[in-house]
CSV table of C-alpha atoms in Angstrom, one decimal:
chain,number,residue,atom,x,y,z
A,1,GLN,CA,14.9,-4.1,-8.8
A,2,GLN,CA,11.8,-3.7,-6.6
A,3,GLN,CA,13.9,-4.9,-3.6
A,4,GLN,CA,16.6,-2.4,-4.4
A,5,GLN,CA,14.0,0.4,-4.5
A,6,GLN,CA,12.7,-0.6,-1.1
A,7,GLN,CA,16.2,-0.5,0.3
A,8,HIS,CA,16.5,3.1,-0.8
A,9,VAL,CA,13.2,4.2,0.6
A,10,PRO,CA,14.5,5.1,4.1
A,11,SER,CA,17.1,7.4,2.8
A,12,ARG,CA,14.6,9.1,0.6
A,13,LEU,CA,12.0,9.3,3.3
A,14,PHE,CA,14.3,10.8,5.8
A,15,HIS,CA,16.1,13.1,3.4
A,16,LYS,CA,17.1,16.3,5.2
A,17,THR,CA,14.9,15.6,8.3
A,18,VAL,CA,18.0,16.0,10.6
A,19,MET,CA,20.6,18.7,10.8
A,20,CYS,CA,24.0,17.7,9.5
A,21,ARG,CA,26.4,17.5,12.4
A,22,TYR,CA,29.4,17.9,10.2
A,23,HIS,CA,28.0,21.1,8.6
A,24,LEU,CA,27.3,22.5,12.1
A,25,ARG,CA,31.1,22.0,12.8
A,26,GLN,CA,31.8,23.4,9.3
A,27,SER,CA,33.4,20.1,8.2
A,28,CYS,CA,30.8,18.7,5.8
A,29,ASN,CA,32.4,18.1,2.4
A,30,LYS,CA,29.3,16.7,0.6
A,31,GLY,CA,27.7,20.1,-0.2
A,32,ASN,CA,24.4,19.8,-2.0
A,33,ALA,CA,24.8,16.0,-2.2
A,34,CYS,CA,24.5,15.7,1.6
A,35,THR,CA,21.3,14.0,2.7
A,36,PHE,CA,21.2,16.0,5.9
A,37,ALA,CA,19.9,19.6,6.3
A,38,HIS,CA,22.5,22.4,6.3
A,39,SER,CA,20.1,25.1,7.4
A,40,ARG,CA,16.7,25.4,9.2
A,41,ARG,CA,15.2,26.2,5.7
A,42,ASP,CA,16.5,22.9,4.3
A,43,LEU,CA,15.0,20.9,7.3
A,44,GLN,CA,12.1,18.7,6.2
A,45,PRO,CA,9.4,17.3,8.5
A,46,LEU,CA,9.6,13.7,9.5
A,47,PRO,CA,7.4,11.4,7.5
A,48,ASP,CA,4.1,10.1,9.1
A,49,LEU,CA,4.5,6.4,9.1
A,50,GLN,CA,1.2,5.8,10.9
A,51,ARG,CA,-0.8,2.9,9.4
A,52,THR,CA,1.8,2.1,6.8
A,53,ARG,CA,2.2,-1.5,8.1
A,54,PRO,CA,-0.1,-4.1,9.6
A,55,CYS,CA,-0.3,-4.3,13.3
A,56,PRO,CA,1.9,-7.1,14.6
A,57,GLU,CA,-0.5,-7.9,17.4
A,58,MET,CA,-3.4,-8.3,14.9
A,59,LEU,CA,-1.2,-10.5,12.7
A,60,HIS,CA,0.0,-12.7,15.6
A,61,ARG,CA,-3.1,-12.8,17.9
A,62,GLY,CA,-5.9,-11.4,15.8
A,63,LEU,CA,-6.5,-8.8,18.5
A,64,CYS,CA,-5.0,-5.4,19.4
A,65,ARG,CA,-5.8,-3.8,22.7
A,66,ASN,CA,-3.6,-0.8,22.4
A,67,PRO,CA,-5.9,2.3,21.8
A,68,GLN,CA,-2.8,4.3,20.7
A,69,CYS,CA,-1.6,1.7,18.2
A,70,ARG,CA,-0.1,3.4,15.1
A,71,TYR,CA,-0.4,0.3,12.9
A,72,ALA,CA,-3.2,-0.7,10.5
A,73,HIS,CA,-5.7,-3.2,11.8
A,74,VAL,CA,-7.7,-3.8,8.6
A,75,ALA,CA,-6.5,-3.7,5.0
A,76,SER,CA,-8.5,-0.6,4.3
A,77,GLU,CA,-6.4,1.3,6.9
A,78,LEU,CA,-3.1,0.6,5.2
A,79,ARG,CA,-1.7,3.5,3.2
A,80,ARG,CA,1.4,4.5,1.3
A,81,VAL,CA,3.9,6.6,3.2
A,82,ASN,CA,3.7,9.5,0.8
A,83,ASP,CA,-0.1,9.4,0.6
A,84,ARG,CA,-1.9,10.1,3.8
A,85,THR,CA,-5.4,9.1,2.7
A,86,GLU,CA,-5.4,6.6,-0.2
A,87,PRO,CA,-5.6,2.9,0.9
A,88,VAL,CA,-3.2,0.4,-0.5
A,89,PRO,CA,-5.5,-2.0,-2.5
A,90,GLU,CA,-2.9,-4.7,-3.3
A,91,VAL,CA,-2.0,-5.3,0.4
A,92,THR,CA,-4.1,-7.3,2.7
A,93,CYS,CA,-4.0,-7.6,6.4
A,94,ARG,CA,-3.6,-11.2,7.5
A,95,GLY,CA,-4.2,-12.7,10.8
A,96,GLY,CA,-6.7,-14.5,13.0
A,97,GLY,CA,-10.1,-13.3,13.9
A,98,GLY,CA,-11.2,-9.8,14.7
A,99,HIS,CA,-10.9,-8.4,11.2
A,100,GLY,CA,-14.6,-7.7,10.8
A,101,GLY,CA,-15.6,-4.1,10.3
A,102,GLY,CA,-13.0,-2.6,12.6
A,103,ARG,CA,-10.5,-3.1,15.3
A,104,SER,CA,-10.9,-5.5,18.1
A,105,GLY,CA,-10.4,-4.7,21.8
A,106,GLY,CA,-10.0,-1.5,23.7
A,107,ARG,CA,-11.7,0.9,21.2
A,108,GLY,CA,-14.8,2.7,22.1
A,109,SER,CA,-15.1,1.2,25.5
């Protein structure tokens, strides 16, 4: 059941974040059930996915040198998609070294 919920997350996250191309051609037959926006008023902002997953470089190499990296580098940076500030306590960032108090490489230099 949890796996089924995770499979439905993208459709819920991106619900009405893009205009319906069929509605623009006046050929959408889904009406209110359509997951795409039918007007500018319906259009929702894209979700902020920053720091919702561990950094692949940190996991693989234990070091990330990209100062614009949008991934989490320590467990305390991980957050839920719908919550911009609360860390995800049950998830831990795995990987090699460099998990001390902050990110390794490129930051603050």
